[in-house]
Short mmCIF file of C-alpha atoms and ligand atoms in Angstrom, two decimals:
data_model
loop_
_atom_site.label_atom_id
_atom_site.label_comp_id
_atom_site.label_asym_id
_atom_site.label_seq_id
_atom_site.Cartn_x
_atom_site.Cartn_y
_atom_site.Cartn_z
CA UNK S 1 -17.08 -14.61 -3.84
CA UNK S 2 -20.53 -15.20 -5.74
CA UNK S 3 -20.51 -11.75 -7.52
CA UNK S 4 -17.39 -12.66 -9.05
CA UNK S 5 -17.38 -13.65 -12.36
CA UNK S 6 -16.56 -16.83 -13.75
CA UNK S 7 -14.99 -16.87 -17.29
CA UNK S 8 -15.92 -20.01 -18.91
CA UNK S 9 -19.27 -19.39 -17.77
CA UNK S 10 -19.80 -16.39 -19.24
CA UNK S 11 -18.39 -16.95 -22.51
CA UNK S 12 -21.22 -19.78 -22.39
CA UNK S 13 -23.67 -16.62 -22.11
CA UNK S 14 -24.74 -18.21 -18.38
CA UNK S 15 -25.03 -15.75 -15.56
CA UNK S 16 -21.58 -16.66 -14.02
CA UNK S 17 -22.91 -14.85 -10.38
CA UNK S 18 -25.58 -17.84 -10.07
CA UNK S 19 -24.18 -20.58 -11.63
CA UNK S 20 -20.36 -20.53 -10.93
CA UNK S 21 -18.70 -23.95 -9.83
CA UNK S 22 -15.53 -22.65 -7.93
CA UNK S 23 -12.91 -24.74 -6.44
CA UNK S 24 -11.77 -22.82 -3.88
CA UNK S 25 -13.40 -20.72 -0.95
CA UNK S 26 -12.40 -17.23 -0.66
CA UNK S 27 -11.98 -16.65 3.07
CA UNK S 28 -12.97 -13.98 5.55
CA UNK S 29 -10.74 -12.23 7.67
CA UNK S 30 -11.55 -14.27 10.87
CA UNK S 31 -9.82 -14.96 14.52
CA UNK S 32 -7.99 -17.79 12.99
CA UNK S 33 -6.11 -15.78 10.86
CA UNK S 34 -2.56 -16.22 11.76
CA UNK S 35 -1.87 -12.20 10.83
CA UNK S 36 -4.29 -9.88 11.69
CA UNK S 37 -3.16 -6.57 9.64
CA UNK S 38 -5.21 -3.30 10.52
CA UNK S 39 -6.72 -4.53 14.16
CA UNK S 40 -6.07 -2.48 16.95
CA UNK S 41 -3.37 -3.33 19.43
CA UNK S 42 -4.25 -4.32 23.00
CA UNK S 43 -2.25 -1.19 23.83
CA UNK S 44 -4.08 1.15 21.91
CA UNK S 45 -7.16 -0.27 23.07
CA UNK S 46 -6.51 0.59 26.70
CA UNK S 47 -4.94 4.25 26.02
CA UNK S 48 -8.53 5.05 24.10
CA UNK S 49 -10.71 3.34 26.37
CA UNK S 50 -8.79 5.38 29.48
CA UNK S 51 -8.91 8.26 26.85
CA UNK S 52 -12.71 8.22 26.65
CA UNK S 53 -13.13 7.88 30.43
CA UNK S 54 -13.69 11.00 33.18
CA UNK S 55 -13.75 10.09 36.57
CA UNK S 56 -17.71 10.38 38.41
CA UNK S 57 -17.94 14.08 39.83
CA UNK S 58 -20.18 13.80 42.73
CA UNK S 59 -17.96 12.88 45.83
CA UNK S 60 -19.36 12.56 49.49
CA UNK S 61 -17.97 13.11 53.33
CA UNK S 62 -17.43 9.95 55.06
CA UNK S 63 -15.80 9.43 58.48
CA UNK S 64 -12.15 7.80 57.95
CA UNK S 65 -12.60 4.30 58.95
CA UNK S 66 -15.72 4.06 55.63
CA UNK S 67 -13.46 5.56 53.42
CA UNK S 68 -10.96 2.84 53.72
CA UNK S 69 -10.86 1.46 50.17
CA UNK S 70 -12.84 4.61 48.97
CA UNK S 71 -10.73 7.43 46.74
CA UNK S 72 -10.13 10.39 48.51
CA UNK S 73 -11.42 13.19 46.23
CA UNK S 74 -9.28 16.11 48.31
CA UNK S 75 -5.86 16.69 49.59
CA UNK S 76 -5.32 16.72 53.20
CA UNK S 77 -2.82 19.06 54.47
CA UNK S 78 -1.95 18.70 58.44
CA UNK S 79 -3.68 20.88 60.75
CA UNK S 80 -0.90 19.90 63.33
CA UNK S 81 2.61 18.53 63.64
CA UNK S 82 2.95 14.90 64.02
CA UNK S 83 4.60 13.98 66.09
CA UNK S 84 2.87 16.93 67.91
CA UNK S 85 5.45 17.03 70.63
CA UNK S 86 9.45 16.36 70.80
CA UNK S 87 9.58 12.55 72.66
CA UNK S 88 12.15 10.27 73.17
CA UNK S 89 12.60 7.09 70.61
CA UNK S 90 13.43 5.06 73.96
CA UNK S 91 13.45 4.21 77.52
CA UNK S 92 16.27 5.50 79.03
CA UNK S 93 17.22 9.02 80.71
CA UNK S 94 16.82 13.02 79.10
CA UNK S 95 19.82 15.22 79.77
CA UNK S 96 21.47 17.91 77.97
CA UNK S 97 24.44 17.08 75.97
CA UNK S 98 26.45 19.96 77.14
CA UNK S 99 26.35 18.08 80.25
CA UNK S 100 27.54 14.89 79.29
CA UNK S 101 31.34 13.86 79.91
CA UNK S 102 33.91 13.77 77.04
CA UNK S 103 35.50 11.22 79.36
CA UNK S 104 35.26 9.14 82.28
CA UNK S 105 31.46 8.96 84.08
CA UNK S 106 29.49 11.64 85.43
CA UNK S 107 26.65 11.34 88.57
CA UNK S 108 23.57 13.25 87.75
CA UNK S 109 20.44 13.78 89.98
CA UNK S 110 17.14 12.30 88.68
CA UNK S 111 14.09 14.69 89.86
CA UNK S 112 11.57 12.99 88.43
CA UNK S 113 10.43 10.90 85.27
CA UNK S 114 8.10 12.28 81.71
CA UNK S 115 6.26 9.37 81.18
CA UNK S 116 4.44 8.92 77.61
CA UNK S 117 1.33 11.13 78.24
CA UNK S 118 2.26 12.39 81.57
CA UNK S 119 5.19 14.50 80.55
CA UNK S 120 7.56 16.07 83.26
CA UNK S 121 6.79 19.94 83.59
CA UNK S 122 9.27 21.30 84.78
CA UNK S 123 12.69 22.33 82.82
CA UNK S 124 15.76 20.30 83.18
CA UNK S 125 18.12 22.41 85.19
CA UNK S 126 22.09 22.08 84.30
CA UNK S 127 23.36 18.84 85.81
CA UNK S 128 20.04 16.78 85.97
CA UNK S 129 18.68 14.09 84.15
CA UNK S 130 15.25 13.04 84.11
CA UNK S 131 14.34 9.69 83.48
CA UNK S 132 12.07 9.31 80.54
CA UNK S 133 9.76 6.83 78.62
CA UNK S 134 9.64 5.91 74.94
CA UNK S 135 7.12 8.25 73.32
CA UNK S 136 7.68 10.23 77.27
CA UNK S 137 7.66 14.84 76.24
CA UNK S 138 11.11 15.93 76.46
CA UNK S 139 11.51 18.27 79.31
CA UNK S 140 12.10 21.84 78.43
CA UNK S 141 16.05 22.58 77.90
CA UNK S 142 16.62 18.75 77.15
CA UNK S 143 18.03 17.83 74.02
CA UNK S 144 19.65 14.16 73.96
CA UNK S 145 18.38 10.93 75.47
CA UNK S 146 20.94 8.25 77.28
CA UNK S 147 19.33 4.62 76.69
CA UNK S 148 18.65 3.34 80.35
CA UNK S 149 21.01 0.10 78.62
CA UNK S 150 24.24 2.71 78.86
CA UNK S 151 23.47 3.95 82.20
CA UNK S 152 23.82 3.13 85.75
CA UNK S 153 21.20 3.93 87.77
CA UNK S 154 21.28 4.00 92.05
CA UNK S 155 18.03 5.53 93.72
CA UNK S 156 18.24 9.13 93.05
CA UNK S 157 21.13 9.06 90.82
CA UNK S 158 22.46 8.26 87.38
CA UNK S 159 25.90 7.21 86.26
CA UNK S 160 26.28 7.96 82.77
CA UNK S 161 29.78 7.34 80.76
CA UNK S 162 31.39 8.99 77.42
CA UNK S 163 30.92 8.57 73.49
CA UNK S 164 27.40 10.08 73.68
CA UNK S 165 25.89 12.15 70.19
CA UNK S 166 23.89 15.45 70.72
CA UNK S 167 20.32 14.38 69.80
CA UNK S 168 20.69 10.72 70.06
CA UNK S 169 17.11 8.87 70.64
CA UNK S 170 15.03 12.05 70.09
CA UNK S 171 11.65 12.42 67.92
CA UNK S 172 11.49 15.79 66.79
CA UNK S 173 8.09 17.37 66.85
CA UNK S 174 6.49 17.22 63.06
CA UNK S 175 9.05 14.62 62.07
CA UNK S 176 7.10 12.80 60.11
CA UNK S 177 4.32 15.54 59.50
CA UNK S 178 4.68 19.21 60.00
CA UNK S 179 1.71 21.35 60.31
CA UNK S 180 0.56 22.83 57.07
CA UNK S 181 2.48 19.70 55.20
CA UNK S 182 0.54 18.39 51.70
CA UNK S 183 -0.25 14.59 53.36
CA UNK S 184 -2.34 13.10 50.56
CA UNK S 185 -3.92 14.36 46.63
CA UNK S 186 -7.28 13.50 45.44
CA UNK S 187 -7.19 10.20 43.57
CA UNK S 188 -5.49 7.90 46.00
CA UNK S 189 -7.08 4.57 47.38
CA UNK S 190 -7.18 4.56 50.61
CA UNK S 191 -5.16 1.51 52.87
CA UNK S 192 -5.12 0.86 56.09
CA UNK S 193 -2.02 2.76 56.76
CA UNK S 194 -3.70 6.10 54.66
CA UNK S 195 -7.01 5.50 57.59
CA UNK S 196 -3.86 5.16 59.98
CA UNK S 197 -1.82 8.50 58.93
CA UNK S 198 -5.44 10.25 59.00
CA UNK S 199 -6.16 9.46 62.42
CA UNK S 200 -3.09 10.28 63.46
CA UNK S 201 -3.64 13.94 62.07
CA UNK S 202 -6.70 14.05 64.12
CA UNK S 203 -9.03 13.95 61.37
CA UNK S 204 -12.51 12.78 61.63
CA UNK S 205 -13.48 12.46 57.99
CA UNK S 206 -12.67 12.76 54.18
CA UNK S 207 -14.22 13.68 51.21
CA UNK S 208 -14.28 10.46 48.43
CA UNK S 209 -15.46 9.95 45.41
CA UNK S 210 -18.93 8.79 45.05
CA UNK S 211 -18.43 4.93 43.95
CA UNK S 212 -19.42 3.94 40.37
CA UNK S 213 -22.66 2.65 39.34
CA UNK S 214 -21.70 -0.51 36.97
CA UNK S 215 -25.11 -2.20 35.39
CA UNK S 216 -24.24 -5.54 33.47
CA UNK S 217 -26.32 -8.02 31.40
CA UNK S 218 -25.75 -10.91 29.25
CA UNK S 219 -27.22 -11.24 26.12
CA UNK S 220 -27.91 -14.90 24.22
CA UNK S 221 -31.09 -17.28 23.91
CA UNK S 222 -29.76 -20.09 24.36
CA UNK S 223 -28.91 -18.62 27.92
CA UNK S 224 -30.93 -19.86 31.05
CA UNK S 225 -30.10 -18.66 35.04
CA UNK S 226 -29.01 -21.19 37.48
CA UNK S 227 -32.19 -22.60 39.00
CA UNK S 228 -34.17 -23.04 35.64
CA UNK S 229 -33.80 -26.00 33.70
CA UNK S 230 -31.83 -26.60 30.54
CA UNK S 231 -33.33 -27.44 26.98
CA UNK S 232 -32.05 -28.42 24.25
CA UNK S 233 -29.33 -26.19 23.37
CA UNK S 234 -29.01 -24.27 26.32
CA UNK S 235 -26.16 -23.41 28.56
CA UNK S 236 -25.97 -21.54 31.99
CA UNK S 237 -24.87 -17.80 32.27
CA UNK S 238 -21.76 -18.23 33.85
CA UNK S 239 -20.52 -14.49 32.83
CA UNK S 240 -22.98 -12.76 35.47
CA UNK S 241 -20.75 -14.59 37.76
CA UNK S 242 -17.55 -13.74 37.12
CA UNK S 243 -18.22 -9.99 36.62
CA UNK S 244 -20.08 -9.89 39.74
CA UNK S 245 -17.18 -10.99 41.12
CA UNK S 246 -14.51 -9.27 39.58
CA UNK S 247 -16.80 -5.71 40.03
CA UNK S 248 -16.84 -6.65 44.10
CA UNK S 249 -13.07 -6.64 44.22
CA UNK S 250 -13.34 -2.93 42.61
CA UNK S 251 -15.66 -1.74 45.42
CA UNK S 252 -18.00 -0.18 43.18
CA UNK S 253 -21.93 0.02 43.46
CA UNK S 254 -23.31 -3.33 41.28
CA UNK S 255 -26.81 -3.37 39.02
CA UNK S 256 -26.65 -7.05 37.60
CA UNK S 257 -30.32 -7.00 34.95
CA UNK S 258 -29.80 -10.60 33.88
CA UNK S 259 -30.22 -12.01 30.91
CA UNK S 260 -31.77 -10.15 28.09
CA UNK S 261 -32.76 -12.23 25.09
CA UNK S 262 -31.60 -11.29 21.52
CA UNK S 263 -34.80 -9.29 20.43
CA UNK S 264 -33.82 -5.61 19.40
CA UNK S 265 -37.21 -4.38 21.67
CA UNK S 266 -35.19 -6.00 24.45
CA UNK S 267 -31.94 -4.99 24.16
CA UNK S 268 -33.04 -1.27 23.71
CA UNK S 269 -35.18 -1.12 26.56
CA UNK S 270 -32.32 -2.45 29.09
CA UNK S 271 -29.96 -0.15 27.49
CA UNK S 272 -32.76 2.81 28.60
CA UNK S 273 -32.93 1.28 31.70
CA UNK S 274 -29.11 0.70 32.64
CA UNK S 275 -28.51 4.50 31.42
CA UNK S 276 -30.76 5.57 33.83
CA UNK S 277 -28.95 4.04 36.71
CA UNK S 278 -25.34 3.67 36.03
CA UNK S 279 -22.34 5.69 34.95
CA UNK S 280 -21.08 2.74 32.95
CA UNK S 281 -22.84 -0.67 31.21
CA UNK S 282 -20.98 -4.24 30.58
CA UNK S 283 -22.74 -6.83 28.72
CA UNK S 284 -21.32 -9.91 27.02
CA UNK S 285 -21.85 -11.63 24.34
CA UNK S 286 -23.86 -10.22 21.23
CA UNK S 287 -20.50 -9.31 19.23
CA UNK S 288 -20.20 -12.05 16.64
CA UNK S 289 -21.24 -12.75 13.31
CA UNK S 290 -24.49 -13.37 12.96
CA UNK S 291 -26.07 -11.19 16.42
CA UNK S 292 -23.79 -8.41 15.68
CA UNK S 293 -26.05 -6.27 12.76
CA UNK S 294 -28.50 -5.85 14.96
CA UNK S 295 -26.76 -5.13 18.23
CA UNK S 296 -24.61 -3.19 16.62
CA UNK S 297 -27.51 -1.17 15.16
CA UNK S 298 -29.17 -0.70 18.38
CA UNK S 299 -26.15 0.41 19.75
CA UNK S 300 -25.24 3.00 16.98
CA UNK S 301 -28.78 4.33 17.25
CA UNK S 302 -28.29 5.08 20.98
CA UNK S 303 -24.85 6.14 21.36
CA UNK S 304 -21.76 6.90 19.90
CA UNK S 305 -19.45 3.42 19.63
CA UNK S 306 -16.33 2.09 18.26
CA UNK S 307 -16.42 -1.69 17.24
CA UNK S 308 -13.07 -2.79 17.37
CA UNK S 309 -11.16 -6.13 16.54
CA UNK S 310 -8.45 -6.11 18.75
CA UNK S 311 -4.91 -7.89 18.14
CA UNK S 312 -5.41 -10.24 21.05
CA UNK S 313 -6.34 -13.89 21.78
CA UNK S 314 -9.08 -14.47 23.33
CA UNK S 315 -11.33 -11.87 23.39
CA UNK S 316 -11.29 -10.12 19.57
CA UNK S 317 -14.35 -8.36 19.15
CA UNK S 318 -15.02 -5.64 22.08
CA UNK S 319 -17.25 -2.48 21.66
CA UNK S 320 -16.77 0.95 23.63
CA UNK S 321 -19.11 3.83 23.76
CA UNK S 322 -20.84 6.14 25.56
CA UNK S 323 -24.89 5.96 25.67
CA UNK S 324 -25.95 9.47 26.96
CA UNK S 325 -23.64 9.89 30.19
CA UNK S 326 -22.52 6.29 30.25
CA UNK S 327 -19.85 4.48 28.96
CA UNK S 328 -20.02 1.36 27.47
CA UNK S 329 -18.14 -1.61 27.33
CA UNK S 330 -19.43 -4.21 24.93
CA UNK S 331 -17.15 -7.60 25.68
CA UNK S 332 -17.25 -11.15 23.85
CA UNK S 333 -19.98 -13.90 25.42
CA UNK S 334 -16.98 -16.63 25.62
CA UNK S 335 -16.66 -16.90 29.39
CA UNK S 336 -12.68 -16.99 29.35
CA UNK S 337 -12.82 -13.62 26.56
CA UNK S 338 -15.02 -11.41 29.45
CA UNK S 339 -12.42 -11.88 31.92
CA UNK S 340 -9.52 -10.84 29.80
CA UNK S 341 -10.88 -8.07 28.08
CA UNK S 342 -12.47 -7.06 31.74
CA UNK S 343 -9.17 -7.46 32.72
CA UNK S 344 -7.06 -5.34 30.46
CA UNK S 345 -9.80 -2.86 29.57
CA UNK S 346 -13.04 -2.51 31.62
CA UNK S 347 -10.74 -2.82 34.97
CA UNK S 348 -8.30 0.16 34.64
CA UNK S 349 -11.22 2.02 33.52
CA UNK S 350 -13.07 1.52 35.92
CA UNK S 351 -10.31 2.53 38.36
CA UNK S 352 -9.97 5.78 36.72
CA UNK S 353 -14.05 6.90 36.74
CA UNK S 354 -13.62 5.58 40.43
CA UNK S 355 -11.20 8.89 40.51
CA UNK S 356 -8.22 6.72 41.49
CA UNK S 357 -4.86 8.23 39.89
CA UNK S 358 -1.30 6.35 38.78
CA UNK S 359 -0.81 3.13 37.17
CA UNK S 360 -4.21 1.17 36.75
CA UNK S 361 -2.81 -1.73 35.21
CA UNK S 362 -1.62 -4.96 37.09
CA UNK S 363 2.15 -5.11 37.31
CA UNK S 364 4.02 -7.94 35.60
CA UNK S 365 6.92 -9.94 36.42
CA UNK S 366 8.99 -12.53 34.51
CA UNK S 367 9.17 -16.22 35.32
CA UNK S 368 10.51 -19.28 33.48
CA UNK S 369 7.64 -21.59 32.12
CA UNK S 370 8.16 -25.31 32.73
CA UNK S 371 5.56 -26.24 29.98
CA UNK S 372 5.70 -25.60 26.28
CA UNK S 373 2.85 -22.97 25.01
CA UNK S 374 1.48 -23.39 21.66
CA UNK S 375 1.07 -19.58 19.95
CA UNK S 376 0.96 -18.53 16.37
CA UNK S 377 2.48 -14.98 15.53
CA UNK S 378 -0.11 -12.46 14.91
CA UNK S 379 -2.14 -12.00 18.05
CA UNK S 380 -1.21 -11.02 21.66
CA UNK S 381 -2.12 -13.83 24.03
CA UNK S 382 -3.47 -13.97 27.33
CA UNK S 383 -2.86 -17.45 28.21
CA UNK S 384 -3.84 -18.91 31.96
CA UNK S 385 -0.79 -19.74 34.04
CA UNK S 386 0.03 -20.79 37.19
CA UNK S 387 2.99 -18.97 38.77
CA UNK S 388 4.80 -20.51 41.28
CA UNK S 389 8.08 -19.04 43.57
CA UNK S 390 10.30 -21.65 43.04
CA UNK S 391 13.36 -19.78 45.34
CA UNK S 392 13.27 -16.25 46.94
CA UNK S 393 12.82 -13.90 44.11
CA UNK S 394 12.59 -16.32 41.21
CA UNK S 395 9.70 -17.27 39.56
CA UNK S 396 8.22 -20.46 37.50
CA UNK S 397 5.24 -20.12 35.13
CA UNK S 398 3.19 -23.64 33.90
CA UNK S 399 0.19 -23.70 31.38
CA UNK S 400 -3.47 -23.54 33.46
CA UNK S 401 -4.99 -26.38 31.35
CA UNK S 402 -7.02 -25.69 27.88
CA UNK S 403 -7.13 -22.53 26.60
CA UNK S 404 -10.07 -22.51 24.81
CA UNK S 405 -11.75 -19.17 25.02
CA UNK S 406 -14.47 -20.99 26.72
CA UNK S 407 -12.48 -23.20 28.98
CA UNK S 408 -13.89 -21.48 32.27
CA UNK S 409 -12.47 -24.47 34.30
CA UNK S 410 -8.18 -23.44 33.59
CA UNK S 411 -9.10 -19.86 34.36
CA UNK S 412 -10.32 -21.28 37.72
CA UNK S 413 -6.92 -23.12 38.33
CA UNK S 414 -5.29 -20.13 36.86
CA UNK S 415 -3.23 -17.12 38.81
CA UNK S 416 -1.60 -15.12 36.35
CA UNK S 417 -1.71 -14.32 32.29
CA UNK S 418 0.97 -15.51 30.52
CA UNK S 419 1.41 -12.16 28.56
CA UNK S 420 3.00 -13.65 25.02
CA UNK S 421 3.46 -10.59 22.53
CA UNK S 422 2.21 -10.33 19.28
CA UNK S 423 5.63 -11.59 17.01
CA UNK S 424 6.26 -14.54 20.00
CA UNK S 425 5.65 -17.71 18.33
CA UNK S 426 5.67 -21.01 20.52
CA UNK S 427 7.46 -21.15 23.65
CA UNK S 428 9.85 -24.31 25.15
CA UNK S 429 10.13 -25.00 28.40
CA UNK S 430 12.63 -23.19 30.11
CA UNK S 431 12.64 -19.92 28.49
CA UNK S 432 11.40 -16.19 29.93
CA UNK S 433 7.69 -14.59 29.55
CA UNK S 434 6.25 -12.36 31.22
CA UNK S 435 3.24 -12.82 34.01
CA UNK S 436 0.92 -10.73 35.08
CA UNK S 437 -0.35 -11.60 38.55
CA UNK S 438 -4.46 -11.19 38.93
CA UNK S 439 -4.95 -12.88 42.10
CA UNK S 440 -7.02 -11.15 44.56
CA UNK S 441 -7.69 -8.37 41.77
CA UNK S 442 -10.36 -10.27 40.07
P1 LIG N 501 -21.68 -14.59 21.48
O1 LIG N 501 -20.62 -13.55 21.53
O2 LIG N 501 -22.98 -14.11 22.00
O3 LIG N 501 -21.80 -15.19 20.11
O4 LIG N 501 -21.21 -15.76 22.42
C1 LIG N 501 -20.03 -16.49 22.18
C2 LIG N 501 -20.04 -17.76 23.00
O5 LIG N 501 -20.10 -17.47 24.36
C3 LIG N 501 -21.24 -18.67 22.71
O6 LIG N 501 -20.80 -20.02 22.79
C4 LIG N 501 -22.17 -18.36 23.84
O7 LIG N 501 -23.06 -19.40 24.12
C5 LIG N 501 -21.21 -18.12 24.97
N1 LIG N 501 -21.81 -17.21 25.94
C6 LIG N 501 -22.36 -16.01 25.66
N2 LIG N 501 -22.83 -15.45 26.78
C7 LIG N 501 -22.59 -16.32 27.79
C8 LIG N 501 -22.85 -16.29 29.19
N3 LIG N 501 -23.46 -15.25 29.76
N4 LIG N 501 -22.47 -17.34 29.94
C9 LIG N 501 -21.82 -18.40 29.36
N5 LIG N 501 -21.55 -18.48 28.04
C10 LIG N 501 -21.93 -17.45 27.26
MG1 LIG N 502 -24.91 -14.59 21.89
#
């Protein structure tokens, strides 16, 4: 370090601080650094960035079939029994059991037939059976349905034999829903079966969560926008792109403000501007030596923020705050760093302000890698894989390509993280890690 003092200088009486002649450098913690002692883990990241979270208050009534993929922000309890009336599960003929022979066959009269939707009024007298349709009202007084397969039927009439079960083949009313039944709480995503079990209960609409309002912009000179021509120097903003894309997949409400240059007039005034519209802010890049005084001043001057070096390769440097009544998310400018740390911190965040409830994270599975991965101890790695089934239930993981932090091109062949823990060192081919599966989430 220069204000360290050099001996033999000083006992020459020369200012050791100016002059000094050292043969070594004294190094700066730095994201080579095989051990990174006092960084954050990548869990404890995500618990205080979900911490530091609330989901978005305002929700709004929507009929069902817009809400699909919305969060519902109220239970729904059943304002009638599903199935609202007791129907048989096939074709075949509605007696009661009390009638039906222990042994031998029995002959019984057929009056009519309950078809589904144009039931069969009239209650089954003692001896009758009335032929019925899948999804057909059970007449009054009938209690058991004889599959049309195990009976014999001649105009009028119906043989029907022995080794029949009270009950057999019928759909009790509010079998699968009873009136007054809790269907659904506030913070589930909505599928198409959730749209499906809604109609069913005859309801119109639901109330969901207004979507989130996520503003993004990069940050960099040297960056131009497709369409403009590159100096010297320059590259294209390619991290517009993927977090456009990966915020579409979330089905929240998208303010992309370009590129903002790195002049503190600029980055303040799209900070006002983004808090204005949004409930939280991305931008990339900004974070490393050199940018980060100043960006990190502006930021500390508007909000409250936590600059943290995280445990974790790539992606070390990400900031989280809160301007005024948005939260921030300050990620690295290396293209393959945004979409990890979106990933495993902005996504499940996101989820939660959406008002969606449960596990956030992506599920992991294991799978044996058929190439060797290069890893130092220290860091946890996100490394770009390409998962494969290789037999029902079994899985095979192989290394994406490069995995530079700006290698854009392996995260494009990629499917899956390779998820290698901090203490893993390198990994042969045929041993166990674990995946995590992003495809179709971002
Ligand atoms: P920074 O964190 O701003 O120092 O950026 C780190 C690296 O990421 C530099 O090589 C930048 O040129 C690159 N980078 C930053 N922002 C972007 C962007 N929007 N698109 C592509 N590369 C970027
Ligand atoms: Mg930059």
């Amino acid at each position: 370090m220069i204000n360290q003092r050099c001996p033999i200088l000083e006992g020459a009486g020369i200012n050791g601080a100016l002059m000094m002649q050292r043969n070594e450098i004294e190094k700066q913690p730095s994201c080579e650094d095989e051990l990174n002692t006092g960084l954050l883990t990548v869990a404890e990241a995500q618990a205080r960035i979900l911490e530091g979270v609330t989901p978005v208050a305002a929700t709004e009534a929507l009929p069902v079939r817009d809400a699909l993929g919305r969060v519902l922000a109220e239970d729904i309890v059943s304002p009638i029994d599903v199935p609202s009336h007791t129907n048989s599960a096939m074709d075949g003929y509605a007696v009661r059991a009390a009638d039906l022979p222990a042994s031998g066959v029995r002959e019984f009269p057929v009056p009519g037939t309950s078809w589904a939707g144009r039931p069969w009024l009239t209650p089954i007298e003692p001896g009758q059976a009335v032929q019925i349709m899948t999804g057909g009202m059970m007449p009054a007084d009938a209690d058991t349905v004889v599959m049309q397969e195990h009976a014999e039927r001649d105009g009028n009439t119906v043989r029907i034999g022995s080794g029949h079960r009270r009950g057999q083949n019928v759909r009790a009313a509010g079998e699968d829903i009873a009136t007054g039944q809790q269907v659904f709480s506030p913070g589930k995503r909505l599928t198409a079966a959730d749209t499906g079990v809604l109609a069913s209960l005859g309801l119109g609409g639901v109330r969901v969560f207004r979507r989130p309002r996520v503003a993004f912009f990069s940050t960099g000179d040297e960056l131009r926008s497709v369409g403009q021509p590159l100096g010297p120097g320059e590259i294209y903003d390619s991290n517009r792109y993927t977090l456009y894309g990966m915020l579409r997949k979330l089905d929240v409400e998208i303010i992309d403000m370009g590129v903002v240059r790195d002049k503190r007039e600029l980055i303040e005034q799209a900070f006002h501007d983004a808090v204005a519209g949004a409930d939280a802010i991305i931008t990339t890049g900004g974070v490393s030596v050199g940018e980060a005084d100043f960006v990190k001043e502006t930021l500390e001057k508007l909000g409250n923020m936590s600059f943290w070096k995280i445990a974790m390769k790539p992606g070390r440097p990400v900031t989280f705050g809160r301007i005024r009544d948005a939260v921030f998310f300050g990620l690295p400018g290396n293209p393959v760093s945004v979409m990890v740390t979106y990933f495993q911190f902005v996504r499940p965040a996101l989820l939660k302000m959406a008002g969606e409830t449960g596990a956030l994270g992506a599920f992991t599975l294991r799978a044996r890698t058929t190439s060797a991965l290069r890893k130092r101890p220290g860091r946890y790695e996100f490394q770009r894989g390409v998962l494969e089934q290789s037999a029902p239930g079994e899985f095979t993981v192989r290394s994406a390509g490069a995995q530079g932090s700006g290698i854009l091109r392996s995260m494009s062949e990629a499917n899956c993280f390779i998820l290698l823990d901090p203490d893993r060192t390198s990994v042969e081919i045929g041993e166990e890690v674990e995946v995590q599966p992003f495809q179709n989430l971002i």
